[in-house]
Each structure stands twice: as C-alpha cells, then as structure tokens.
XYZ file of C-alpha atoms in Angstrom:
719
model
C 69.203 -28.035 -87.516
C 68.687 -30.783 -84.790
C 69.102 -34.388 -85.010
C 68.475 -36.991 -82.338
C 70.240 -40.235 -82.417
C 71.763 -42.961 -80.434
C 75.248 -44.161 -80.317
C 77.436 -46.400 -78.176
C 80.557 -44.118 -76.954
C 84.101 -45.580 -76.710
C 83.516 -45.833 -72.327
C 81.127 -48.432 -73.391
C 77.814 -46.564 -72.216
C 74.904 -46.316 -74.579
C 74.260 -42.874 -74.986
C 71.656 -40.274 -76.788
C 73.121 -37.334 -78.329
C 72.243 -34.382 -80.343
C 74.076 -33.373 -83.390
C 74.155 -29.312 -83.838
C 75.068 -28.512 -87.527
C 76.921 -25.178 -86.707
C 77.217 -22.427 -89.175
C 81.073 -23.050 -89.764
C 81.290 -25.197 -92.927
C 80.589 -28.415 -92.548
C 81.927 -28.673 -89.255
C 79.574 -30.464 -86.730
C 79.578 -31.219 -83.521
C 77.984 -33.905 -81.382
C 76.503 -33.990 -77.621
C 76.670 -37.485 -75.852
C 75.015 -38.257 -72.699
C 76.738 -40.721 -71.111
C 75.214 -41.346 -67.535
C 75.190 -38.169 -65.544
C 77.722 -36.279 -67.867
C 78.020 -34.877 -70.922
C 80.605 -35.225 -73.678
C 80.874 -33.313 -76.974
C 82.847 -34.318 -80.074
C 83.437 -32.139 -82.972
C 83.476 -33.897 -86.162
C 85.719 -32.974 -88.848
C 83.957 -34.046 -92.559
C 87.365 -33.253 -94.212
C 89.714 -35.653 -92.054
C 86.601 -37.702 -90.305
C 88.488 -37.012 -87.106
C 86.642 -36.568 -84.111
C 87.897 -33.604 -82.116
C 86.540 -33.084 -78.293
C 85.753 -29.506 -77.095
C 89.048 -29.112 -75.523
C 90.997 -30.089 -78.926
C 91.586 -33.557 -77.855
C 91.689 -35.762 -81.221
C 89.727 -39.164 -80.766
C 88.719 -38.447 -77.279
C 86.151 -37.951 -74.896
C 86.040 -34.958 -72.855
C 83.372 -34.656 -69.718
C 81.807 -31.234 -69.298
C 81.172 -29.927 -66.196
C 78.826 -27.806 -66.986
C 75.964 -27.100 -69.685
C 77.158 -23.358 -70.002
C 80.195 -24.995 -72.273
C 77.644 -26.363 -75.069
C 77.533 -22.911 -75.666
C 80.766 -20.694 -76.426
C 79.347 -17.855 -76.788
C 76.963 -15.664 -74.583
C 73.236 -16.190 -75.375
C 71.962 -13.183 -76.320
C 69.237 -11.061 -73.800
C 67.153 -8.643 -75.395
C 65.188 -7.464 -72.834
C 67.836 -7.795 -70.251
C 69.950 -5.588 -72.344
C 67.195 -2.681 -71.761
C 67.299 -2.613 -68.336
C 69.594 0.200 -66.489
C 67.461 0.143 -63.122
C 64.592 -1.579 -61.728
C 62.432 1.716 -62.762
C 62.633 0.283 -66.114
C 60.548 -2.761 -65.046
C 57.481 -0.803 -64.489
C 56.416 -0.587 -68.067
C 57.167 -4.028 -69.467
C 54.021 -6.405 -69.993
C 53.544 -9.885 -68.165
C 54.888 -11.284 -71.406
C 58.031 -9.354 -71.601
C 58.730 -9.814 -67.913
C 58.637 -13.496 -68.611
C 61.201 -13.419 -71.535
C 63.144 -11.107 -68.785
C 63.107 -14.015 -66.532
C 64.719 -16.168 -69.098
C 67.266 -13.420 -69.789
C 68.533 -13.664 -66.433
C 68.867 -17.098 -66.015
C 71.088 -17.184 -69.162
C 73.050 -14.270 -67.694
C 73.431 -16.188 -64.228
C 74.718 -19.424 -66.112
C 77.103 -17.490 -68.148
C 78.225 -15.582 -64.819
C 78.541 -19.313 -63.211
C 80.816 -20.027 -65.994
C 82.794 -17.270 -66.184
C 83.230 -16.987 -62.502
C 82.983 -20.993 -61.373
C 80.671 -19.722 -58.529
C 77.308 -21.288 -57.522
C 74.207 -19.444 -58.718
C 71.925 -22.217 -57.861
C 70.388 -19.875 -54.952
C 69.803 -16.861 -56.931
C 68.048 -19.193 -59.933
C 65.263 -19.665 -57.905
C 64.475 -16.327 -56.739
C 64.249 -14.762 -60.357
C 60.633 -14.100 -60.484
C 60.405 -13.232 -57.166
C 63.050 -10.750 -57.716
C 61.124 -9.500 -60.942
C 58.331 -9.288 -59.505
C 59.504 -7.385 -56.289
C 61.238 -4.734 -58.366
C 58.166 -4.466 -60.541
C 55.845 -3.769 -57.775
C 58.042 -1.613 -55.486
C 60.422 1.634 -55.814
C 63.799 0.917 -54.583
C 65.838 2.295 -53.152
C 63.004 4.835 -52.151
C 61.490 1.445 -51.008
C 63.519 -0.294 -48.640
C 64.358 -4.289 -49.835
C 66.365 -6.571 -47.784
C 67.508 -9.926 -48.160
C 68.471 -12.759 -45.655
C 70.937 -14.518 -47.901
C 73.566 -13.525 -50.045
C 73.607 -16.091 -52.282
C 70.385 -15.740 -53.421
C 70.569 -11.644 -54.348
C 72.689 -12.136 -57.829
C 69.365 -11.337 -59.656
C 68.699 -8.682 -57.352
C 72.307 -7.001 -58.322
C 71.806 -7.617 -62.106
C 68.797 -5.376 -61.834
C 70.174 -2.711 -59.970
C 73.051 -1.633 -61.919
C 75.868 -4.335 -61.126
C 75.637 -6.344 -64.344
C 78.549 -4.803 -65.905
C 80.873 -6.028 -62.870
C 79.012 -9.580 -62.066
C 82.175 -10.874 -63.729
C 84.186 -9.903 -60.755
C 81.846 -11.455 -58.206
C 83.787 -12.785 -55.068
C 87.094 -11.615 -56.280
C 89.772 -9.300 -55.189
C 88.363 -5.795 -55.727
C 85.073 -7.336 -57.361
C 81.833 -6.926 -55.909
C 80.493 -8.875 -52.942
C 78.445 -12.331 -52.613
C 76.331 -10.505 -50.353
C 74.188 -7.283 -50.097
C 76.669 -4.435 -49.089
C 75.421 -1.067 -47.816
C 79.089 0.559 -49.291
C 77.956 -1.252 -53.082
C 74.884 -0.159 -54.005
C 71.895 2.425 -52.912
C 69.927 -0.434 -53.871
C 71.189 -2.163 -50.814
C 70.162 -0.772 -47.401
C 71.418 -3.529 -45.225
C 74.014 -5.827 -45.400
C 73.147 -9.656 -45.716
C 75.713 -11.453 -43.439
C 74.976 -15.049 -41.844
C 71.511 -14.675 -42.449
C 68.094 -14.090 -40.237
C 68.894 -10.244 -39.751
C 66.273 -8.815 -42.396
C 63.401 -8.978 -40.068
C 65.323 -7.193 -37.315
C 66.798 -4.259 -39.473
C 63.338 -4.102 -41.195
C 61.383 -3.637 -38.466
C 63.839 -1.301 -37.200
C 63.555 0.787 -40.331
C 59.542 0.413 -40.500
C 59.809 2.089 -36.993
C 62.178 4.925 -37.774
C 59.821 5.547 -40.951
C 56.825 5.967 -38.691
C 58.186 7.938 -36.223
C 59.870 10.531 -39.082
C 56.487 10.460 -40.421
C 57.905 9.096 -44.168
C 56.077 6.194 -46.387
C 58.428 4.364 -47.936
C 57.932 0.566 -47.615
C 59.602 -2.227 -46.166
C 60.146 -5.508 -47.690
C 62.623 -8.118 -46.267
C 63.056 -11.480 -48.216
C 63.900 -14.856 -45.877
C 64.666 -18.415 -46.758
C 63.309 -21.264 -45.392
C 67.232 -22.160 -44.295
C 67.074 -19.001 -41.950
C 63.826 -19.913 -40.696
C 65.144 -22.252 -37.968
C 67.206 -19.223 -36.320
C 65.926 -18.057 -32.931
C 66.386 -14.519 -34.099
C 63.998 -14.519 -36.843
C 61.063 -15.501 -34.344
C 61.802 -12.560 -32.073
C 62.020 -10.413 -34.980
C 58.290 -11.479 -35.912
C 57.340 -11.476 -32.435
C 58.365 -8.140 -31.702
C 56.956 -7.149 -35.605
C 53.813 -8.606 -34.746
C 53.669 -6.761 -31.386
C 54.695 -3.158 -32.937
C 52.090 -3.454 -35.638
C 54.412 -1.309 -37.806
C 53.530 -2.031 -41.764
C 56.118 -3.910 -43.454
C 56.078 -7.070 -45.799
C 58.009 -10.269 -45.182
C 58.363 -12.562 -47.994
C 59.216 -16.268 -47.195
C 61.159 -17.858 -50.000
C 60.491 -21.432 -49.613
C 62.999 -23.544 -52.228
C 61.780 -26.554 -50.069
C 65.381 -27.304 -48.404
C 64.911 -29.564 -45.563
C 67.147 -30.741 -42.701
C 65.220 -34.138 -43.336
C 67.952 -36.968 -43.867
C 65.536 -37.964 -47.104
C 64.588 -35.058 -48.477
C 62.099 -36.590 -50.911
C 60.102 -37.926 -47.651
C 59.869 -34.623 -46.002
C 56.250 -32.499 -46.442
C 56.110 -30.728 -49.272
C 53.514 -27.462 -49.257
C 51.160 -28.185 -51.974
C 50.924 -25.307 -55.421
C 47.410 -25.606 -57.318
C 44.657 -23.551 -58.455
C 43.095 -23.481 -55.249
C 45.781 -22.418 -52.886
C 46.587 -20.054 -56.092
C 43.356 -18.785 -55.956
C 43.242 -18.100 -51.916
C 46.081 -16.262 -51.785
C 44.972 -13.603 -53.919
C 41.946 -13.334 -51.868
C 43.918 -13.627 -48.523
C 45.829 -10.502 -50.268
C 42.999 -8.272 -51.744
C 42.077 -5.182 -50.134
C 38.632 -6.344 -49.764
C 38.769 -9.250 -47.937
C 40.975 -7.223 -45.582
C 38.697 -4.632 -45.216
C 35.822 -7.195 -44.480
C 38.023 -9.032 -42.104
C 38.647 -5.624 -39.938
C 35.128 -4.671 -39.880
C 34.268 -8.102 -38.326
C 36.954 -8.222 -36.016
C 35.615 -4.439 -34.761
C 32.323 -6.007 -34.673
C 32.689 -8.493 -32.545
C 34.953 -6.860 -29.834
C 31.868 -4.588 -29.336
C 29.723 -7.376 -28.870
C 32.307 -8.418 -26.322
C 35.192 -10.331 -25.457
C 33.691 -13.599 -25.685
C 32.400 -12.978 -28.980
C 35.634 -11.382 -30.452
C 37.858 -14.607 -28.704
C 35.543 -17.123 -30.351
C 35.312 -15.205 -33.804
C 39.235 -15.084 -33.723
C 38.933 -19.109 -33.115
C 36.923 -19.383 -36.117
C 38.983 -17.288 -38.233
C 42.215 -19.476 -37.123
C 40.864 -22.648 -37.443
C 39.318 -21.864 -41.092
C 42.657 -20.438 -42.180
C 44.406 -23.238 -41.077
C 42.207 -26.005 -42.829
C 42.741 -24.077 -45.917
C 46.260 -22.747 -45.513
C 49.464 -25.259 -45.584
C 50.456 -26.687 -42.147
C 52.065 -24.326 -39.776
C 51.075 -21.563 -41.584
C 48.997 -20.295 -38.366
C 52.150 -20.056 -36.395
C 52.922 -16.512 -38.286
C 49.165 -15.511 -37.255
C 50.200 -16.078 -33.710
C 53.170 -14.060 -34.008
C 51.042 -11.405 -35.129
C 51.672 -11.611 -38.603
C 48.643 -11.755 -41.439
C 49.586 -14.963 -43.715
C 49.294 -15.084 -47.326
C 50.485 -18.330 -49.540
C 51.387 -20.316 -50.484
C 51.729 -18.237 -54.145
C 53.840 -20.016 -56.622
C 57.213 -18.425 -57.053
C 57.633 -19.007 -60.511
C 54.310 -17.147 -61.671
C 54.925 -13.892 -62.302
C 51.292 -12.995 -62.831
C 50.105 -14.291 -59.324
C 53.227 -12.958 -57.649
C 52.564 -9.460 -59.104
C 48.965 -9.383 -58.165
C 49.703 -10.658 -54.868
C 52.490 -8.061 -54.144
C 50.434 -5.292 -55.914
C 47.829 -6.188 -53.169
C 50.082 -6.350 -50.324
C 51.372 -2.814 -51.295
C 48.322 -1.191 -51.867
C 47.241 -1.668 -48.144
C 47.857 0.897 -45.474
C 48.007 0.513 -41.916
C 47.625 -3.277 -41.742
C 50.298 -4.411 -39.963
C 53.041 -6.660 -40.700
C 52.136 -9.389 -43.707
C 54.202 -12.597 -44.233
C 53.639 -13.649 -48.412
C 54.777 -17.632 -48.138
C 56.384 -18.032 -51.824
C 57.140 -21.552 -52.961
C 60.512 -21.813 -55.423
C 62.812 -24.416 -56.841
C 66.229 -24.375 -57.196
C 65.894 -26.991 -60.310
C 64.431 -24.472 -62.824
C 65.840 -24.834 -66.116
C 67.682 -22.292 -68.442
C 66.399 -21.289 -71.731
C 69.183 -23.062 -73.086
C 68.251 -26.417 -71.232
C 64.918 -26.079 -72.583
C 66.144 -25.916 -76.469
C 67.815 -29.369 -76.290
C 65.553 -31.166 -73.723
C 68.474 -31.934 -71.182
C 66.996 -32.899 -67.850
C 68.212 -31.144 -64.272
C 69.279 -34.364 -62.903
C 71.967 -34.387 -65.495
C 73.087 -31.129 -65.097
C 74.254 -30.734 -61.538
C 76.061 -27.559 -60.541
C 79.658 -28.429 -60.723
C 80.169 -24.996 -58.437
C 78.116 -26.536 -55.613
C 79.431 -27.591 -52.326
C 77.362 -31.298 -52.739
C 78.459 -32.850 -55.961
C 82.555 -33.739 -55.439
C 84.520 -35.053 -58.356
C 86.524 -38.217 -56.856
C 89.921 -37.118 -58.132
C 89.620 -33.337 -56.181
C 92.391 -32.269 -53.911
C 91.419 -33.336 -50.537
C 90.523 -31.049 -47.773
C 91.236 -30.569 -44.076
C 87.422 -31.210 -43.852
C 87.460 -34.278 -45.551
C 90.219 -35.393 -43.305
C 88.578 -34.747 -40.195
C 85.482 -36.388 -41.140
C 87.453 -39.564 -41.884
C 89.433 -39.234 -38.384
C 85.931 -38.526 -36.726
C 84.599 -41.527 -38.034
C 87.366 -43.752 -37.348
C 87.407 -42.616 -33.435
C 83.298 -42.978 -33.482
C 84.174 -47.002 -34.812
C 85.771 -47.497 -31.557
C 83.639 -45.062 -29.013
C 79.889 -45.600 -29.288
C 79.304 -42.999 -26.957
C 80.636 -40.078 -29.917
C 77.908 -37.971 -30.963
C 77.949 -35.325 -33.970
C 76.035 -32.149 -33.562
C 76.367 -29.996 -36.800
C 74.814 -26.283 -36.752
C 75.781 -22.853 -38.240
C 75.316 -23.722 -42.140
C 72.267 -22.082 -44.316
C 73.716 -23.925 -47.019
C 73.262 -27.463 -45.663
C 75.375 -30.136 -43.606
C 78.881 -29.976 -45.035
C 79.901 -32.794 -47.417
C 82.539 -33.683 -45.288
C 80.111 -35.300 -42.944
C 78.550 -37.348 -45.014
C 81.105 -40.855 -43.964
C 79.837 -40.515 -40.382
C 76.080 -40.113 -41.235
C 76.111 -42.855 -43.482
C 77.824 -45.108 -41.359
C 75.959 -43.586 -37.890
C 72.923 -41.987 -39.044
C 71.601 -42.197 -35.360
C 74.389 -40.431 -34.039
C 74.498 -37.361 -35.847
C 72.223 -34.392 -35.580
C 72.031 -31.563 -37.917
C 70.139 -28.520 -36.592
C 70.555 -25.747 -39.336
C 71.212 -22.427 -38.273
C 70.211 -22.941 -34.586
C 73.924 -22.652 -33.221
C 72.625 -21.522 -29.670
C 70.487 -24.450 -29.534
C 73.184 -26.565 -30.667
C 75.674 -25.784 -28.189
C 73.165 -26.239 -25.231
C 72.061 -29.294 -26.769
C 75.242 -30.729 -26.879
C 75.541 -29.879 -22.988
C 72.581 -32.012 -22.718
C 74.001 -34.499 -24.572
C 77.638 -34.452 -22.565
C 75.553 -34.475 -19.067
C 73.639 -37.715 -20.018
C 77.024 -40.019 -20.571
C 77.752 -39.062 -24.139
C 80.593 -37.364 -26.204
C 79.641 -34.779 -28.386
C 81.429 -33.144 -31.067
C 79.684 -29.565 -31.602
C 80.573 -28.859 -35.051
C 80.079 -24.758 -35.954
C 82.262 -23.032 -38.463
C 84.034 -20.026 -36.761
C 81.791 -17.371 -37.902
C 78.698 -19.015 -37.001
C 79.790 -19.987 -33.686
C 80.141 -16.242 -32.264
C 76.311 -16.406 -32.568
C 76.129 -18.932 -29.453
C 79.074 -17.303 -27.415
C 76.530 -16.529 -24.485
C 75.830 -20.454 -24.545
C 79.422 -21.455 -24.830
C 80.334 -19.350 -21.930
C 77.468 -20.215 -19.688
C 75.895 -23.326 -20.822
C 79.438 -25.313 -20.927
C 82.708 -23.303 -19.897
C 80.942 -21.765 -16.620
C 79.788 -25.712 -15.821
C 83.000 -27.343 -16.987
C 80.662 -29.612 -18.778
C 83.025 -31.497 -21.715
C 81.896 -30.392 -24.835
C 84.436 -30.918 -28.250
C 83.843 -27.931 -30.270
C 85.074 -28.442 -33.630
C 85.579 -25.223 -35.547
C 85.818 -25.062 -39.494
C 86.706 -22.430 -41.824
C 88.889 -20.772 -39.175
C 90.975 -17.791 -40.256
C 90.750 -16.209 -43.662
C 88.394 -17.889 -46.276
C 88.741 -16.666 -49.919
C 85.985 -15.704 -51.766
C 83.464 -15.555 -48.507
C 85.377 -12.793 -47.590
C 84.816 -11.490 -43.892
C 81.481 -12.201 -43.748
C 82.596 -16.081 -43.035
C 85.601 -15.661 -41.885
C 86.601 -17.050 -38.515
C 89.399 -14.044 -37.308
C 88.620 -13.999 -33.857
C 87.777 -17.740 -32.260
C 91.121 -18.188 -30.987
C 90.700 -14.705 -28.786
C 86.998 -15.489 -27.731
C 87.469 -19.091 -26.566
C 91.162 -18.883 -25.244
C 89.836 -16.221 -22.606
C 87.460 -18.825 -20.869
C 88.832 -19.921 -17.873
C 88.031 -23.573 -18.392
C 88.236 -24.400 -21.922
C 91.174 -26.139 -23.724
C 92.258 -24.516 -27.279
C 94.468 -26.483 -29.642
C 94.701 -26.017 -33.127
C 96.401 -28.791 -35.833
C 99.323 -27.720 -38.015
C 98.679 -30.432 -40.370
C 96.338 -33.348 -41.205
C 98.024 -35.447 -38.897
C 97.941 -33.299 -36.173
C 94.391 -32.881 -37.091
C 93.230 -36.614 -36.513
C 95.663 -36.272 -33.119
C 93.221 -33.634 -31.604
C 90.168 -35.632 -32.477
C 91.360 -38.677 -30.722
C 92.787 -35.873 -28.290
C 89.276 -34.076 -27.601
C 87.395 -37.733 -27.357
C 89.822 -38.983 -24.221
C 88.941 -35.389 -22.323
C 86.175 -35.759 -20.298
C 86.456 -33.166 -17.347
C 86.402 -30.013 -19.340
C 85.322 -28.286 -22.428
C 87.769 -28.659 -25.248
C 87.843 -26.797 -28.931
C 89.806 -26.838 -32.067
C 90.286 -25.243 -35.018
C 91.339 -25.977 -39.046
C 91.359 -24.097 -41.945
C 89.501 -23.985 -45.306
C 91.341 -26.044 -48.093
C 93.490 -28.543 -48.827
C 95.549 -30.741 -46.592
C 99.464 -30.705 -46.514
C 100.493 -34.203 -47.459
C 97.924 -34.677 -50.523
C 99.229 -38.322 -50.887
C 98.855 -39.977 -47.547
C 95.871 -41.637 -46.287
C 94.038 -40.984 -43.048
C 95.251 -42.863 -40.243
C 93.733 -43.250 -36.049
C 94.949 -40.293 -34.534
C 97.121 -40.515 -31.265
C 96.078 -38.338 -28.264
C 98.593 -35.629 -27.578
C 99.459 -34.679 -23.847
C 97.578 -31.317 -23.021
C 99.486 -28.150 -23.146
C 102.586 -29.730 -24.791
C 103.969 -28.259 -28.337
C 106.762 -29.506 -30.432
C 109.894 -28.181 -32.024
C 109.783 -29.035 -35.647
C 112.867 -27.436 -37.229
C 116.164 -26.406 -34.562
C 117.705 -23.070 -35.560
C 119.975 -21.077 -32.946
C 119.630 -17.492 -35.132
C 115.767 -16.840 -34.629
C 112.440 -18.909 -33.471
C 109.183 -18.643 -34.952
C 106.443 -20.127 -32.937
C 103.272 -21.033 -35.323
C 99.520 -21.778 -34.204
C 97.746 -23.808 -36.253
C 98.052 -23.784 -40.049
C 100.592 -20.822 -39.814
C 103.637 -23.404 -38.949
C 103.318 -24.388 -42.511
C 104.355 -20.904 -43.152
C 107.031 -20.378 -40.699
C 108.390 -23.196 -42.576
C 108.260 -21.424 -45.929
C 110.076 -18.487 -44.083
C 112.599 -20.919 -42.576
C 113.252 -22.037 -45.964
C 113.645 -18.772 -47.321
C 115.934 -17.699 -44.798
C 118.111 -20.720 -44.746
C 119.144 -19.425 -48.193
C 120.551 -16.366 -46.893
C 122.613 -18.151 -44.022
C 120.028 -17.597 -41.571
C 119.036 -20.912 -39.116
C 115.716 -20.659 -37.639
C 113.863 -22.822 -35.411
C 110.539 -23.928 -35.907
C 107.852 -24.800 -33.124
C 104.423 -26.000 -33.538
C 102.668 -24.538 -30.250
C 99.570 -26.701 -30.843
C 98.165 -25.487 -27.967
C 97.194 -21.594 -26.908
C 95.523 -22.442 -23.835
C 96.814 -24.471 -21.612
C 100.331 -22.986 -22.900
C 103.418 -24.922 -23.357
C 105.049 -22.395 -21.327
C 108.288 -24.849 -20.896
C 108.705 -24.685 -24.550
C 108.556 -20.569 -25.063
C 111.061 -20.851 -21.796
C 113.144 -23.059 -24.121
C 112.564 -20.665 -27.174
C 113.294 -17.396 -24.987
C 116.681 -18.633 -23.646
C 118.108 -20.199 -26.598
C 117.392 -17.355 -29.226
C 117.332 -13.820 -28.918
C 114.319 -12.966 -31.234
C 110.837 -14.783 -31.032
C 108.404 -14.449 -33.623
C 104.331 -15.850 -32.904
C 102.958 -16.272 -36.107
C 98.642 -16.796 -35.753
C 96.092 -16.682 -38.637
C 93.898 -14.426 -35.798
C 92.824 -11.082 -34.486
C 94.704 -9.557 -31.765
C 94.290 -10.760 -28.788
C 94.625 -14.474 -29.301
C 97.656 -16.590 -29.666
C 100.128 -13.917 -29.261
C 98.567 -12.138 -26.549
C 98.913 -15.412 -24.175
C 102.595 -15.905 -25.079
C 103.182 -12.345 -23.920
C 101.292 -12.226 -20.973
C 103.677 -15.668 -19.768
C 106.697 -13.954 -20.965
C 106.105 -10.630 -19.540
C 104.840 -12.043 -16.180
C 108.060 -14.445 -16.551
C 110.676 -11.753 -16.913
C 111.649 -12.939 -20.575
C 110.994 -9.554 -21.426
C 113.229 -8.075 -19.295
C 116.199 -9.973 -20.748
C 117.226 -9.890 -23.979
C 114.831 -11.580 -25.699
C 112.886 -9.764 -28.430
C 109.348 -10.461 -29.229
C 107.247 -9.834 -32.298
C 103.432 -10.855 -33.080
C 102.288 -11.598 -36.380
C 98.041 -11.728 -36.274
C 96.004 -10.599 -38.575
C 95.438 -6.869 -39.133
C 92.863 -4.805 -37.318
C 90.400 -4.680 -40.084
C 88.085 -6.564 -41.961
C 90.279 -8.678 -44.879
C 87.958 -8.401 -48.054
C 86.959 -11.079 -50.551
C 90.138 -12.440 -52.774
C 91.620 -15.716 -53.066
C 93.063 -17.284 -50.264
C 96.864 -16.510 -51.393
C 95.879 -12.674 -52.003
C 93.997 -12.388 -48.788
C 97.304 -13.911 -47.120
C 99.697 -11.531 -48.630
C 96.934 -8.630 -47.578
C 97.212 -10.037 -43.859
C 100.966 -9.987 -44.135
C 101.002 -13.718 -43.416
C 102.792 -15.571 -46.083
C 106.313 -16.945 -46.130
C 107.783 -14.171 -47.615
C 105.894 -11.670 -44.578
C 107.094 -13.801 -41.921
C 110.820 -14.077 -43.320
C 110.861 -10.348 -44.085
C 109.658 -9.801 -40.476
C 112.409 -11.834 -39.129
C 115.165 -10.277 -40.967
C 114.212 -6.753 -40.128
C 114.627 -8.089 -36.819
C 117.928 -8.978 -37.382
C 118.675 -5.549 -38.906
C 119.186 -6.752 -42.610
C 116.535 -4.368 -43.730
C 117.633 -4.099 -46.950
C 117.046 -8.007 -47.496
C 113.913 -7.289 -45.867
C 112.905 -5.114 -48.818
C 114.305 -6.866 -51.550
C 112.557 -10.471 -50.157
C 109.023 -8.357 -50.877
C 109.991 -7.153 -54.203
C-alpha cells in the first residue's frame, strides 16, 4: 500500500513523502524528499519513535542513492533465464522490454554493491539487447569504444555472477578484455579504437573468405578523436562490410549543455531510418548509381549531389559528413525503442556487399529504473552518487582540487594564463570548475583530442599567452609526437600538467600513468618535476608560470592530499633543478620523487624504530637533476635508494646515469632503484596496487634493511 502526503521535516524543508507499509507487522517507513536528497525514516507503532535507515533514533539520514530504498534485490525473472546472448533470439519484443527493465535493475544493484558509476551502461541497455538479438556473438565480432558502456554487454555474455567484483582486485575489468571473455574480441582502452580494429578484422575476414559480421559501437565522446575519422575514411575507401553504431547520448563540450543543438527523434525520423536501412531502398539506390554511371560522369556526379542534398535536408545536421567519408548513414534511431532498433539492425545485417554502414542511435543517460518509475521519483532528485561530477561538500580534498584552486589563484595575478584540457571522454575534470566559473573565456576543453590540444597550446604560447595544457598521463601518450616536434624541439614554453600519474586503483592499467616520467624526461629541452605534497604542487604551479623559455611538465597522483587540514595558499616559485632534504640521517639515504617521498617518510618512521637513522630527500626535479644534492647523499651515506611511481627508465635511470659518469659507483656507495614492475599492474584498491608494485613504506624499509644486511628483519617487516 502506498500513500502520498506532505510534511515539514525537522530540517525545515517542506517535503513530499511516500509512506510504505511493509509486511513486517505494523512498522512503516517514510521517504522524505528534501531538496535534492531523500531521507527514509522507519516508524514504529509500538514506541512512537522514528528510526532512520541506519538505526539512528529521532534523526534524519540522507540517502545517497535510490537503491537504498530497497534493501533486497529486485526480482529479474527474464534476466534470470539468460545465460548467453543466444537466449535472446526467441524472446518477443514485449519480453525484450521486460529484459531491459531487469538489466537496469541489475545495474542499479551493481552500482549499490560496488559503488561504481553505471550511468554510461544505463544509456545503452536497449541498444545492447538489440545488438545481441540481431547478431550472433561471439562468431560475429562486437567491439566497443567506451568501457563504461559495456556492463549490460558483460551481464548478457555470462559474467553476471561476477559483476560484484567489477574493478576490484582479481575481479572483472571495467573495460572489454580479450583475456576475460570470447565475447570481447578487442580491448576497449581510451576509446576511438573500435573502427580501426573492426576494419582490420573485416579485411582479414574477406581475405580468409569468412562471413562473420563486424559491429563497432562508438560514442559521441570519442567521435572528436582524429583516429576515428582516419578509420572511417579508410573504411570508406576499402569498402569492406562492417556496421558502425554511433551511440549519441547527447553529451557535449558546450559550456551550457542545455543550449547545445539536439538531434530530434520523432515518427518521421523513425520512418526515414527504416526506409534508409531497407533492402529495397538500398538496391534502388545502387541501381540508380549504376545507371547514371553508364550515362556519363557528369550525370553520375549530378545525381550524387542530388542524393547528398536530399539526404542532408531530411537527415540531422552533420549526417552528410559520414557519407563524404564513405559510410552509408542511417538515422537517427531512438536508442530506447527496441522495435525500431531491431528493425533497423536486422535490415543492416541482411545487406551483403554494401560496404560500411553507420547507424546513428540517440540515447539518454537519464533513463529511470523500474523502481524509480514505481515510486515516481524524478531523475533530477536522484543523481548517481558515484559520478565524478556531483561532489559532497565534506569529501576529502584531492590533489586535483588543490591544483584547480592554486591555478585559479595564479590566473588572478596573470591574465595571460590559459587552460587547455583534453584526454577525458567523461567530460572536464570537476576540479577545473572553479577556474571555468571565474575565467570562462580562458579555458578550452577539447575532449578526446590530445594531439590538437598540444599543438593548440603551442600556438597559444607563440601568441604570447601562458597555456597550461592539462592531459592525464595515460592520455598524453597519444600526443607524444606533438610534444616532441611541436613543443620540445622548438623550445616553446607550454606548461604540461599531468594528473592521474602513477597507479589509479580500480581503473587498472588502462588509465594508469606509468610512463610519463620516462617519456618526458628523455626530451632534451623539457623541465620535468613532481610535487611531494600539495604545498609543493602549488609551488610548482607558480614555478611553471614563471618559465618562459622552454617547456615544463609536472605530474601529480590521484587521491587525497597529505595535509587535509590546510587551505590553499599562493605558490612560491622553486629554483629550477633544486631538491631538498626533508629529514637528515646517517645510515642510509632515501631519495624520493613526487608522491613517493611520503612513502619514504613512512619507511623512515619504521626504520627509526629499529635504530636506523635515515635521510629522506625530495628530488623535486627529474630533469634537470639536482646533482649537488645527489653528490651530497652519495658522499655522506654508504647506501642510496631512489623511489618513484613510474616505469623503468625514469627518475632512477637519470640518477644512475649521473652517479656512474661522476664515478660515485666506483667508490663505496651502493645504489638500489625502486620503480614500478615491468608489467601492467591490474585493477585493485590504491593500497593493494602499491603493495603489488612493491612501493609501500614497508617495501621501501625492507629494501633498506636488505642493503644493510639485516635480511631477517626485512622478512619480519613484510610478514
């Protein structure tokens, strides 16, 4: 039984609530809507007390997610019968719609259990069902660009029982993975690779005389990437059969998304999409092309222009671009209408020797689950708490937050500071919101267009401005040629900011920043530095702003800052190539780079309990290296350990190069490097990853003990 009433809650808000009389005796629970949050209070008729969902008497507790309204898992009768995609073939359209509801309920439950966002997958539930209903995976190859849109695909392909391990240690990946399932023919990494890989598979199929169908699902986030257009152009030229599905979830880089143009979906567009995909229409079009070719080149070109003009008039803006690249455009199709999706995909799948086809599908990430429909809760009151966008006011401050505030402070003093942001298919980093709000005309978010971002920044610098080019470590790899030739070789002062450096927890090796120290420090003109804490980060922002004769980069990790009780202050420029000694000792020296200085301090604390006096130094710079500091450490200690959260060939290699040429290794100094292992560190919690990589304070301390010949104590420390 469900009654609706109004009440005034103790927080002073007028609230509408649903009174749910449960089956457990006379107890009831009340759900309040207070602004944008929900609270639930359990009412006991025996005591008259109000007990909230967390057991607090007489209090109101905020609910982070609508999933918490239901403590038990929602029944999913249709989904329970699905063990592989083949079981979708015999389901009616009505049953497929019920299956979509079941999958959304399952995704909602997974979100509640794993505390991972599933919004991207919520938008493609019907599309995923339609693809697996029409095509026959794993014989047909289905490739995805965006890993966060593949959870429904994983559920339908035999991985439902392990979805609770999503993005956890020894759990299933947040991306498609060839090693995980035969239904994942290619790994989804940073997006924009599915058409290139799919085209390669299509050509291999044609050469080997096979008949499997190739389907590549791309997103409107990755469609800004240059590789996508290179792949589409090549696909149009080679004219091999494949299906490209553009999942347009209407996300935009527009500063005001509500003002961005929207592709309409209506009965006319639906009918036109079905006509475009029909066998009869395609045959008529191909016949007309053949006739005009026989008449003459002039007639053929004239007919092609008429065809393009007519399709451009009826289709959405930009649809003729795909035709120019050589892909036959069909759309737009309602991505939440299973009947339309199946109709169009069936027609496309039945067409032989017609070349590449692009199906434009419109979806929304705000689809309600069955439970939300039942209690009538609007989506605007139920934001996904595990999205990166909405941030609770009391959450731990991160390095990115600190950087955003420090850069904004610097920009207030220097009107030439500009921000160029790239490399994230999930939108702009929330930490830059303050800068965007303060200086909307000085921030350029180019999406997944890292190559353009680097050269664009170089152009801004040549024009007399001070660009800070912000690209996460793993995405900067895609723009390395531009970093080398458009920036470093010309000594153009671009300031590269490299967030998400090092290990990144549940995002695993796909988004890990393992290589930036190595590939940036080998460039002749690049200044390479890394802060050991948030205060040093602010100082490096100020330092980078002052450098105007060559490029500079600095990296910082994901995660919380070191001193949570401090407030951001204006940075003080650091002398280029100048490190510092943090703690003075005499037995062994730990030279840390970046955030690993904190783990060196933890190791120092452990070793001090064993009577070992340790020097901890903060290198600050990988290039130019503070050779005076390194000499001092070598001369005053018998043992030197360098520690970095980066691959082989980085900071430790620069130290080794110097102390070898300087003759220090010819003397009594013993040196050991601690770096990331020469393998990809799989997804796990940040602490688990550091332990796997051997970079915790305990591992550093154990290395020191081994150097000192105290191996038994080293083993005991690691037990």
